[in-house]
mmCIF file of C-alpha atoms and ligand atoms in Angstrom:
data_model
loop_
_atom_site.group_PDB
_atom_site.id
_atom_site.type_symbol
_atom_site.label_atom_id
_atom_site.label_comp_id
_atom_site.label_asym_id
_atom_site.label_seq_id
_atom_site.Cartn_x
_atom_site.Cartn_y
_atom_site.Cartn_z
ATOM 1 C CA MET A 1 -0.185 0.139 0.003
ATOM 2 C CA ASN A 2 1.222 3.048 -0.938
ATOM 3 C CA LEU A 3 0.326 6.596 1.432
ATOM 4 C CA THR A 4 3.142 8.343 0.141
ATOM 5 C CA ARG A 5 0.315 9.468 -2.609
ATOM 6 C CA PHE A 6 -1.056 11.495 0.000
ATOM 7 C CA PRO A 7 0.287 15.137 1.619
ATOM 8 C CA ARG A 8 1.757 14.338 5.404
ATOM 9 C CA VAL A 9 3.225 16.218 7.708
ATOM 10 C CA ASN A 10 5.274 14.412 10.398
ATOM 11 C CA LEU A 11 3.984 14.386 13.852
ATOM 12 C CA THR A 12 4.281 10.784 15.148
ATOM 13 C CA LEU A 13 7.061 9.526 17.089
ATOM 14 C CA SER A 14 7.169 6.485 15.675
ATOM 15 C CA VAL A 15 7.633 2.638 15.548
ATOM 16 C CA THR A 16 5.603 3.093 19.352
ATOM 17 C CA PRO A 17 6.559 0.524 21.248
ATOM 18 C CA LEU A 18 4.502 -2.780 21.130
ATOM 19 C CA GLU A 19 5.264 -4.376 24.830
ATOM 20 C CA PHE A 20 5.052 -7.867 26.770
ATOM 21 C CA LEU A 21 2.731 -7.197 29.983
ATOM 22 C CA PRO A 22 4.298 -9.840 31.977
ATOM 23 C CA ASN A 23 2.217 -9.111 35.565
ATOM 24 C CA LEU A 24 -1.110 -8.580 34.383
ATOM 25 C CA THR A 25 -0.481 -12.525 32.338
ATOM 26 C CA ARG A 26 0.541 -14.086 35.767
ATOM 27 C CA HIS A 27 -2.089 -12.235 37.504
ATOM 28 C CA PHE A 28 -5.302 -13.433 34.905
ATOM 29 C CA GLY A 29 -3.414 -16.929 33.458
ATOM 30 C CA GLY A 30 -5.292 -16.268 30.307
ATOM 31 C CA PRO A 31 -3.451 -15.325 27.130
ATOM 32 C CA ASP A 32 -0.387 -13.406 26.726
ATOM 33 C CA LEU A 33 -1.260 -9.962 26.804
ATOM 34 C CA TYR A 34 0.370 -7.627 24.903
ATOM 35 C CA ILE A 35 0.275 -3.877 24.681
ATOM 36 C CA LYS A 36 0.841 -1.180 21.408
ATOM 37 C CA ARG A 37 1.921 1.922 22.816
ATOM 38 C CA ASP A 38 0.274 4.578 20.842
ATOM 39 C CA ASP A 39 -0.432 6.455 24.202
ATOM 40 C CA HIS A 40 2.878 7.437 23.272
ATOM 41 C CA THR A 41 2.801 9.191 19.610
ATOM 42 C CA GLY A 42 4.832 12.007 20.708
ATOM 43 C CA LEU A 43 2.590 15.043 20.225
ATOM 44 C CA ALA A 44 1.363 16.847 23.624
ATOM 45 C CA LEU A 45 0.840 13.951 25.930
ATOM 46 C CA GLY A 46 0.781 12.051 22.714
ATOM 47 C CA GLY A 47 -2.391 9.847 21.515
ATOM 48 C CA ASN A 48 -4.441 7.820 18.171
ATOM 49 C CA LYS A 49 -5.671 11.691 16.648
ATOM 50 C CA THR A 50 -1.734 12.242 16.282
ATOM 51 C CA ARG A 51 -1.497 9.646 13.833
ATOM 52 C CA LYS A 52 -4.693 10.802 11.844
ATOM 53 C CA LEU A 53 -3.609 14.485 12.076
ATOM 54 C CA GLU A 54 0.191 13.984 10.093
ATOM 55 C CA PHE A 55 -2.825 13.329 6.548
ATOM 56 C CA LEU A 56 -5.427 16.049 8.020
ATOM 57 C CA ILE A 57 -2.829 18.756 8.484
ATOM 58 C CA GLY A 58 -0.692 17.469 5.501
ATOM 59 C CA ASP A 59 -4.373 17.953 3.297
ATOM 60 C CA ALA A 60 -4.461 21.407 5.198
ATOM 61 C CA LEU A 61 -1.220 22.668 4.137
ATOM 62 C CA ALA A 62 -1.609 21.332 0.795
ATOM 63 C CA LYS A 63 -5.051 23.629 0.470
ATOM 64 C CA LYS A 64 -3.312 26.387 1.773
ATOM 65 C CA ALA A 65 -5.603 26.448 4.523
ATOM 66 C CA THR A 66 -4.843 29.189 7.350
ATOM 67 C CA HIS A 67 -7.290 28.067 10.515
ATOM 68 C CA ILE A 68 -7.941 24.420 11.452
ATOM 69 C CA VAL A 69 -11.488 24.186 13.118
ATOM 70 C CA THR A 70 -12.676 21.171 14.842
ATOM 71 C CA GLN A 71 -15.168 19.113 17.149
ATOM 72 C CA GLY A 72 -15.549 17.151 19.942
ATOM 73 C CA ALA A 73 -16.360 16.083 23.677
ATOM 74 C CA THR A 74 -15.522 18.606 26.619
ATOM 75 C CA GLN A 75 -12.398 16.555 27.338
ATOM 76 C CA SER A 76 -11.894 15.847 23.899
ATOM 77 C CA ASN A 77 -8.274 14.245 23.362
ATOM 78 C CA HIS A 78 -8.303 15.185 19.597
ATOM 79 C CA VAL A 79 -8.813 18.573 19.830
ATOM 80 C CA ARG A 80 -6.077 18.746 22.547
ATOM 81 C CA GLN A 81 -3.767 16.922 19.480
ATOM 82 C CA THR A 82 -5.380 18.726 16.794
ATOM 83 C CA VAL A 83 -4.576 22.645 18.427
ATOM 84 C CA ALA A 84 -1.394 21.248 19.386
ATOM 85 C CA ALA A 85 -0.570 19.974 15.752
ATOM 86 C CA ALA A 86 -1.903 23.543 14.283
ATOM 87 C CA ASN A 87 0.301 25.589 16.431
ATOM 88 C CA LYS A 88 3.123 23.380 15.236
ATOM 89 C CA PHE A 89 2.619 24.411 11.465
ATOM 90 C CA GLY A 90 1.238 28.225 12.466
ATOM 91 C CA LEU A 91 -1.930 27.506 11.557
ATOM 92 C CA LYS A 92 -4.898 29.145 14.003
ATOM 93 C CA SER A 93 -6.894 26.917 15.276
ATOM 94 C CA THR A 94 -11.555 27.209 17.059
ATOM 95 C CA VAL A 95 -12.628 24.418 18.794
ATOM 96 C CA LEU A 96 -16.206 23.692 19.745
ATOM 97 C CA LEU A 97 -16.516 21.598 22.839
ATOM 98 C CA GLU A 98 -20.042 20.052 23.598
ATOM 99 C CA GLU A 99 -21.366 19.384 26.820
ATOM 100 C CA ARG A 100 -21.728 15.712 26.129
ATOM 101 C CA VAL A 101 -21.910 14.352 29.766
ATOM 102 C CA GLY A 102 -24.022 15.872 32.669
ATOM 103 C CA ASN A 103 -23.593 15.780 36.043
ATOM 104 C CA ALA A 104 -19.767 15.894 35.385
ATOM 105 C CA HIS A 105 -17.491 17.709 38.569
ATOM 106 C CA ASP A 106 -15.539 21.012 37.770
ATOM 107 C CA ASP A 107 -12.602 19.261 37.059
ATOM 108 C CA TYR A 108 -14.747 17.526 34.457
ATOM 109 C CA TYR A 109 -15.018 21.438 32.556
ATOM 110 C CA ALA A 110 -11.725 22.982 34.029
ATOM 111 C CA ASN A 111 -8.505 20.215 34.160
ATOM 112 C CA GLY A 112 -7.377 17.780 31.656
ATOM 113 C CA ASN A 113 -7.841 18.141 28.059
ATOM 114 C CA VAL A 114 -9.435 21.604 28.872
ATOM 115 C CA LEU A 115 -6.602 22.939 30.779
ATOM 116 C CA LEU A 116 -3.904 21.803 27.594
ATOM 117 C CA ASP A 117 -6.571 23.507 25.298
ATOM 118 C CA GLN A 118 -6.416 26.771 26.904
ATOM 119 C CA ILE A 119 -2.340 26.677 27.122
ATOM 120 C CA PHE A 120 -2.615 25.338 24.010
ATOM 121 C CA GLY A 121 -3.949 29.257 23.336
ATOM 122 C CA THR A 122 -6.870 28.117 20.800
ATOM 123 C CA THR A 123 -10.294 29.857 20.768
ATOM 124 C CA ILE A 124 -12.652 27.819 22.379
ATOM 125 C CA GLU A 125 -16.565 27.685 21.904
ATOM 126 C CA THR A 126 -18.422 26.292 24.045
ATOM 127 C CA ARG A 127 -22.419 24.468 22.601
ATOM 128 C CA PRO A 128 -24.975 22.932 25.069
ATOM 129 C CA PRO A 129 -25.801 19.032 24.085
ATOM 130 C CA GLY A 130 -28.522 18.228 21.379
ATOM 131 C CA LEU A 131 -27.073 20.214 18.363
ATOM 132 C CA ASP A 132 -26.315 19.183 15.021
ATOM 133 C CA MET A 133 -21.733 19.239 15.412
ATOM 134 C CA ASN A 134 -21.518 18.635 12.452
ATOM 135 C CA GLN A 135 -23.698 21.998 11.174
ATOM 136 C CA GLU A 136 -22.216 23.840 13.992
ATOM 137 C CA LEU A 137 -18.571 22.980 12.415
ATOM 138 C CA ALA A 138 -19.805 24.119 9.186
ATOM 139 C CA ALA A 139 -21.129 27.241 10.384
ATOM 140 C CA VAL A 140 -17.669 28.628 11.509
ATOM 141 C CA GLY A 141 -16.251 27.688 9.001
ATOM 142 C CA GLU A 142 -18.172 30.042 6.939
ATOM 143 C CA ARG A 143 -17.799 32.744 9.794
ATOM 144 C CA LEU A 144 -14.130 32.433 9.512
ATOM 145 C CA ARG A 145 -14.012 32.029 5.320
ATOM 146 C CA ALA A 146 -16.499 35.263 5.377
ATOM 147 C CA ALA A 147 -14.013 37.006 7.609
ATOM 148 C CA GLY A 148 -11.138 36.286 5.013
ATOM 149 C CA GLU A 149 -9.815 33.571 6.268
ATOM 150 C CA THR A 150 -9.783 29.614 4.808
ATOM 151 C CA PRO A 151 -10.890 27.387 7.128
ATOM 152 C CA TYR A 152 -9.931 23.580 7.191
ATOM 153 C CA LEU A 153 -12.798 21.725 9.161
ATOM 154 C CA ILE A 154 -11.994 18.386 10.797
ATOM 155 C CA PRO A 155 -14.595 16.417 11.665
ATOM 156 C CA GLY A 156 -14.895 15.047 14.841
ATOM 157 C CA GLY A 157 -12.229 12.679 15.841
ATOM 158 C CA GLY A 158 -10.666 13.109 12.884
ATOM 159 C CA SER A 159 -13.036 10.545 11.263
ATOM 160 C CA ASN A 160 -12.892 10.344 7.830
ATOM 161 C CA PRO A 161 -11.119 8.624 5.001
ATOM 162 C CA ILE A 162 -7.718 11.039 5.114
ATOM 163 C CA GLY A 163 -7.960 10.900 8.894
ATOM 164 C CA ALA A 164 -8.077 6.871 8.986
ATOM 165 C CA LEU A 165 -5.245 6.911 6.737
ATOM 166 C CA GLY A 166 -2.950 7.451 9.539
ATOM 167 C CA TYR A 167 -4.746 4.160 11.191
ATOM 168 C CA VAL A 168 -3.727 2.702 7.967
ATOM 169 C CA VAL A 169 -0.287 3.067 8.670
ATOM 170 C CA SER A 170 -0.732 1.379 12.653
ATOM 171 C CA ALA A 171 -1.862 -1.420 11.097
ATOM 172 C CA LEU A 172 1.139 -2.167 8.794
ATOM 173 C CA GLU A 173 3.530 -0.709 11.629
ATOM 174 C CA LEU A 174 2.135 -3.245 14.035
ATOM 175 C CA VAL A 175 2.271 -6.347 11.419
ATOM 176 C CA ALA A 176 5.731 -5.262 10.575
ATOM 177 C CA GLN A 177 6.802 -5.220 14.068
ATOM 178 C CA ALA A 178 5.078 -8.561 15.016
ATOM 179 C CA ASN A 179 7.068 -10.022 12.084
ATOM 180 C CA GLU A 180 10.233 -8.618 13.356
ATOM 181 C CA GLN A 181 9.453 -9.848 16.882
ATOM 182 C CA ARG A 182 8.438 -13.630 15.304
ATOM 183 C CA LEU A 183 5.242 -12.342 17.702
ATOM 184 C CA ARG A 184 1.592 -14.291 16.126
ATOM 185 C CA ILE A 185 -0.963 -11.654 17.088
ATOM 186 C CA ASP A 186 -4.125 -13.774 17.337
ATOM 187 C CA HIS A 187 -6.619 -10.858 18.240
ATOM 188 C CA VAL A 188 -5.861 -7.006 18.479
ATOM 189 C CA VAL A 189 -8.214 -5.536 20.523
ATOM 190 C CA HIS A 190 -9.205 -1.413 21.121
ATOM 191 C CA ALA A 191 -11.351 1.210 22.146
ATOM 192 C CA THR A 192 -13.745 2.372 19.178
ATOM 193 C CA GLY A 193 -15.890 6.192 19.585
ATOM 194 C CA SER A 194 -15.904 8.348 16.062
ATOM 195 C CA THR A 195 -14.536 5.190 14.230
ATOM 196 C CA GLY A 196 -11.469 6.428 12.353
ATOM 197 C CA THR A 197 -9.126 4.003 14.543
ATOM 198 C CA GLN A 198 -10.890 0.915 13.524
ATOM 199 C CA ALA A 199 -11.669 1.763 10.182
ATOM 200 C CA GLY A 200 -8.607 2.984 9.239
ATOM 201 C CA PHE A 201 -6.919 -0.035 10.997
ATOM 202 C CA LEU A 202 -8.502 -3.032 9.480
ATOM 203 C CA VAL A 203 -8.263 -1.356 5.869
ATOM 204 C CA GLY A 204 -4.448 -1.835 6.999
ATOM 205 C CA ILE A 205 -4.852 -5.172 8.062
ATOM 206 C CA GLU A 206 -7.397 -6.607 5.634
ATOM 207 C CA GLY A 207 -5.851 -4.217 2.362
ATOM 208 C CA SER A 208 -2.230 -6.085 3.555
ATOM 209 C CA ASN A 209 -3.912 -9.652 3.693
ATOM 210 C CA SER A 210 -2.400 -9.884 7.542
ATOM 211 C CA ARG A 211 -5.764 -12.059 8.481
ATOM 212 C CA ILE A 212 -5.697 -10.308 12.088
ATOM 213 C CA PRO A 213 -9.059 -10.931 14.237
ATOM 214 C CA VAL A 214 -9.487 -6.950 15.095
ATOM 215 C CA LEU A 215 -12.319 -6.152 18.407
ATOM 216 C CA GLY A 216 -13.761 -2.827 18.870
ATOM 217 C CA VAL A 217 -14.518 -2.022 22.388
ATOM 218 C CA SER A 218 -17.484 0.860 21.458
ATOM 219 C CA VAL A 219 -17.225 3.612 24.079
ATOM 220 C CA ARG A 220 -20.821 5.208 22.986
ATOM 221 C CA ALA A 221 -22.884 3.707 20.549
ATOM 222 C CA PRO A 222 -24.521 -0.015 20.217
ATOM 223 C CA ARG A 223 -23.284 -2.565 18.377
ATOM 224 C CA GLU A 224 -25.336 -2.823 15.454
ATOM 225 C CA LYS A 225 -24.626 0.742 14.885
ATOM 226 C CA GLN A 226 -20.974 1.091 15.150
ATOM 227 C CA GLU A 227 -20.148 -1.871 12.787
ATOM 228 C CA GLU A 228 -22.565 0.159 10.340
ATOM 229 C CA ASN A 229 -20.246 3.155 11.072
ATOM 230 C CA VAL A 230 -17.199 1.622 11.377
ATOM 231 C CA ARG A 231 -18.008 -0.206 7.783
ATOM 232 C CA ARG A 232 -19.031 3.021 6.080
ATOM 233 C CA LEU A 233 -15.807 4.670 6.696
ATOM 234 C CA ALA A 234 -13.419 1.095 5.930
ATOM 235 C CA ARG A 235 -15.125 1.317 2.516
ATOM 236 C CA GLN A 236 -14.367 5.104 1.583
ATOM 237 C CA THR A 237 -11.222 4.111 3.177
ATOM 238 C CA TRP A 238 -10.490 1.555 1.323
ATOM 239 C CA GLU A 239 -11.163 3.099 -1.996
ATOM 240 C CA LEU A 240 -9.437 6.487 -0.708
ATOM 241 C CA LEU A 241 -6.339 3.700 -1.064
ATOM 242 C CA GLY A 242 -7.723 2.193 -4.531
ATOM 243 C CA ILE A 243 -7.531 -1.209 -3.351
ATOM 244 C CA ARG A 244 -8.292 -3.916 -5.368
ATOM 245 C CA GLY A 245 -11.879 -5.902 -4.928
ATOM 246 C CA GLU A 246 -13.615 -4.622 -2.107
ATOM 247 C CA PHE A 247 -13.477 -3.928 1.715
ATOM 248 C CA PRO A 248 -14.539 -7.335 3.736
ATOM 249 C CA ASP A 249 -17.484 -5.932 5.130
ATOM 250 C CA ALA A 250 -17.491 -9.114 7.201
ATOM 251 C CA ALA A 251 -14.030 -8.119 9.170
ATOM 252 C CA VAL A 252 -15.637 -5.771 10.908
ATOM 253 C CA ALA A 253 -16.575 -6.651 14.699
ATOM 254 C CA VAL A 254 -17.757 -4.573 17.482
ATOM 255 C CA ASN A 255 -19.079 -5.096 21.645
ATOM 256 C CA SER A 256 -20.854 -2.456 22.814
ATOM 257 C CA ASP A 257 -21.558 -4.239 26.392
ATOM 258 C CA TYR A 258 -18.895 -2.006 28.224
ATOM 259 C CA VAL A 259 -20.903 1.392 27.470
ATOM 260 C CA GLY A 260 -22.120 1.969 30.648
ATOM 261 C CA GLY A 261 -24.558 4.900 31.528
ATOM 262 C CA GLY A 262 -23.138 6.495 28.128
ATOM 263 C CA TYR A 263 -20.213 8.398 26.354
ATOM 264 C CA GLY A 264 -17.872 9.360 29.413
ATOM 265 C CA VAL A 265 -20.131 8.585 32.096
ATOM 266 C CA PRO A 266 -17.865 6.488 34.570
ATOM 267 C CA THR A 267 -18.350 2.382 34.693
ATOM 268 C CA GLU A 268 -16.874 0.159 38.027
ATOM 269 C CA GLY A 269 -15.306 -1.597 34.745
ATOM 270 C CA MET A 270 -13.366 1.330 33.870
ATOM 271 C CA ILE A 271 -12.392 1.723 37.532
ATOM 272 C CA GLU A 272 -11.089 -0.953 37.647
ATOM 273 C CA ALA A 273 -9.246 -1.231 34.287
ATOM 274 C CA VAL A 274 -7.365 1.852 34.994
ATOM 275 C CA GLN A 275 -6.273 0.423 38.708
ATOM 276 C CA LEU A 276 -5.173 -2.774 37.532
ATOM 277 C CA LEU A 277 -3.067 -1.685 34.511
ATOM 278 C CA ALA A 278 -1.686 1.110 36.805
ATOM 279 C CA ARG A 279 -1.205 -1.197 39.644
ATOM 280 C CA HIS A 280 0.432 -4.359 37.759
ATOM 281 C CA GLU A 281 2.305 -2.488 34.663
ATOM 282 C CA GLY A 282 2.238 0.852 35.696
ATOM 283 C CA ILE A 283 0.797 2.036 32.739
ATOM 284 C CA LEU A 284 -2.190 4.945 32.617
ATOM 285 C CA LEU A 285 -5.213 4.164 30.738
ATOM 286 C CA ASP A 286 -8.029 7.023 30.223
ATOM 287 C CA PRO A 287 -11.496 7.153 32.073
ATOM 288 C CA VAL A 288 -13.655 7.343 28.349
ATOM 289 C CA TYR A 289 -11.876 5.657 25.869
ATOM 290 C CA THR A 290 -9.224 3.061 26.932
ATOM 291 C CA GLY A 291 -10.291 2.463 30.349
ATOM 292 C CA LYS A 292 -13.662 0.921 29.141
ATOM 293 C CA GLY A 293 -12.051 -0.756 26.490
ATOM 294 C CA PHE A 294 -9.651 -2.036 28.439
ATOM 295 C CA ALA A 295 -12.442 -3.147 30.789
ATOM 296 C CA GLY A 296 -13.519 -4.960 27.814
ATOM 297 C CA LEU A 297 -10.749 -7.077 27.141
ATOM 298 C CA VAL A 298 -10.312 -8.084 30.626
ATOM 299 C CA ASP A 299 -13.814 -9.269 31.170
ATOM 300 C CA LEU A 300 -13.299 -11.477 27.798
ATOM 301 C CA VAL A 301 -10.002 -12.686 29.443
ATOM 302 C CA ARG A 302 -12.051 -13.816 32.096
ATOM 303 C CA LYS A 303 -14.902 -15.138 30.407
ATOM 304 C CA GLY A 304 -12.632 -17.665 28.567
ATOM 305 C CA HIS A 305 -13.207 -15.865 25.377
ATOM 306 C CA PHE A 306 -9.417 -15.365 24.953
ATOM 307 C CA LYS A 307 -7.609 -18.613 24.869
ATOM 308 C CA LYS A 308 -4.420 -19.369 26.911
ATOM 309 C CA GLY A 309 -1.212 -19.855 24.730
ATOM 310 C CA GLU A 310 -3.316 -17.025 22.259
ATOM 311 C CA ASN A 311 -1.367 -13.181 22.059
ATOM 312 C CA VAL A 312 -4.218 -10.468 22.379
ATOM 313 C CA VAL A 313 -2.396 -6.817 21.912
ATOM 314 C CA PHE A 314 -4.634 -3.606 23.474
ATOM 315 C CA LEU A 315 -4.326 -0.910 21.101
ATOM 316 C CA HIS A 316 -3.541 1.736 23.714
ATOM 317 C CA THR A 317 -5.304 5.081 21.854
ATOM 318 C CA GLY A 318 -4.047 7.204 24.628
ATOM 319 C CA GLY A 319 -6.305 10.107 26.517
ATOM 320 C CA ALA A 320 -4.219 9.643 29.541
ATOM 321 C CA ALA A 321 -4.958 13.578 30.340
ATOM 322 C CA GLY A 322 -8.309 12.597 30.704
ATOM 323 C CA LEU A 323 -7.607 11.195 34.250
ATOM 324 C CA PHE A 324 -7.385 15.286 35.919
ATOM 325 C CA ALA A 325 -11.345 15.203 34.300
ATOM 326 C CA TYR A 326 -11.915 12.621 36.502
ATOM 327 C CA ARG A 327 -10.331 13.492 39.785
ATOM 328 C CA SER A 328 -13.431 12.979 42.057
ATOM 329 C CA ILE A 329 -14.207 9.408 40.454
ATOM 330 C CA LEU A 330 -11.034 7.917 40.671
ATOM 331 C CA ALA A 331 -9.655 9.371 43.871
ATOM 332 C CA PRO A 332 -12.857 10.327 46.234
ATOM 333 C CA GLN A 333 -10.497 10.154 49.137
ATOM 334 C CA PRO A 334 -7.871 12.871 49.244
ATOM 335 C CA ALA A 335 -4.610 11.941 50.175
ATOM 336 C CA PHE A 336 -3.954 14.844 52.348
ATOM 337 C CA LYS A 337 -6.646 15.908 55.365
ATOM 338 C CA ARG A 338 -5.780 19.618 55.524
HETATM 339 C C1 PLP B 1 -10.404 9.352 20.145
HETATM 340 C C2 PLP B 1 -9.918 8.191 20.650
HETATM 341 C C3 PLP B 1 -10.209 6.993 20.601
HETATM 342 C C4 PLP B 1 -11.801 6.213 19.692
HETATM 343 O O1 PLP B 1 -10.731 6.154 18.359
HETATM 344 P P1 PLP B 1 -11.600 6.590 17.172
HETATM 345 O O2 PLP B 1 -10.818 6.794 16.266
HETATM 346 O O3 PLP B 1 -12.457 7.933 17.357
HETATM 347 O O4 PLP B 1 -12.810 5.330 17.182
HETATM 348 C C5 PLP B 1 -9.432 5.790 21.582
HETATM 349 N N1 PLP B 1 -8.980 6.131 22.419
HETATM 350 C C6 PLP B 1 -8.899 7.681 22.641
HETATM 351 C C7 PLP B 1 -7.846 7.021 24.158
HETATM 352 C C8 PLP B 1 -9.667 8.807 21.695
HETATM 353 O O5 PLP B 1 -8.603 9.705 22.049
#
């Protein structure tokens, strides 16, 4: 697959590590657990959006854009990485933060990714829940154009065919790494939200005929809807790359059993997953995506879905900045009594 046909900037410190998790593997006594560290992509605390932004910012620069516009939930990791990337390439940015999670603690609106967005100096506009955020994005684009700017609109999560190319790269990178380490990967598991990660990753796996099953653990939509959304973007990405034949729809697999009360709403499983990986391996997950994704992996290991002797790779997509927004959930008892 020739990805050099697309404009691209350099933002990612790849190859990201592929590591064995010896302590958790011993703890469960089930499959051998590995982790692909896409939380260490290098830009502004890292995460999966950085890989997508290589192609999105590349495209924006090719189109002579002056101003990046994007949107996300209040604690969006995508928004944080996007504004950092825009700054690096001298582009202005405006971001729309949607108040998607009700009843949240003050930290949710001020700490974590919101604090970082403010340090990066982007223009933040907030929106109440329930609006059509794509329409809001388009309206801001029109306003900037009328003011003489050349806006470049990036959809939520950077999930369009251009952004998904970043995860085609990630899949090819993981396959090459596994070949190098002589590691037979039996399953890849990761958190899925706006779908660009799973769609791009599957296009990389299937387009290179690598035959590795990929399971997306949904953080928002029910299984069938999420599978349909992943499939649609995967087909478009397949077409953009001009791969022969058709994207194999049957490769798309999502489990939505770990969403709990909704997007960004904490679950017991998420809290346990964050603590398990931190306490056994010294690795930080996040409360919104990887905490729920890893909770799914843990539950499936306990249920015997993954067998002893199999090698299971968790694709860590980042997000630890969000931990600071969930302090009241993750550390309800203050350490200091003052
Ligand atoms: C955005 C995000 C995801 C989900 O990736 P999508 O491409 O939106 O499906 C997973 N983990 C983290 C930490 C994220 O920020």
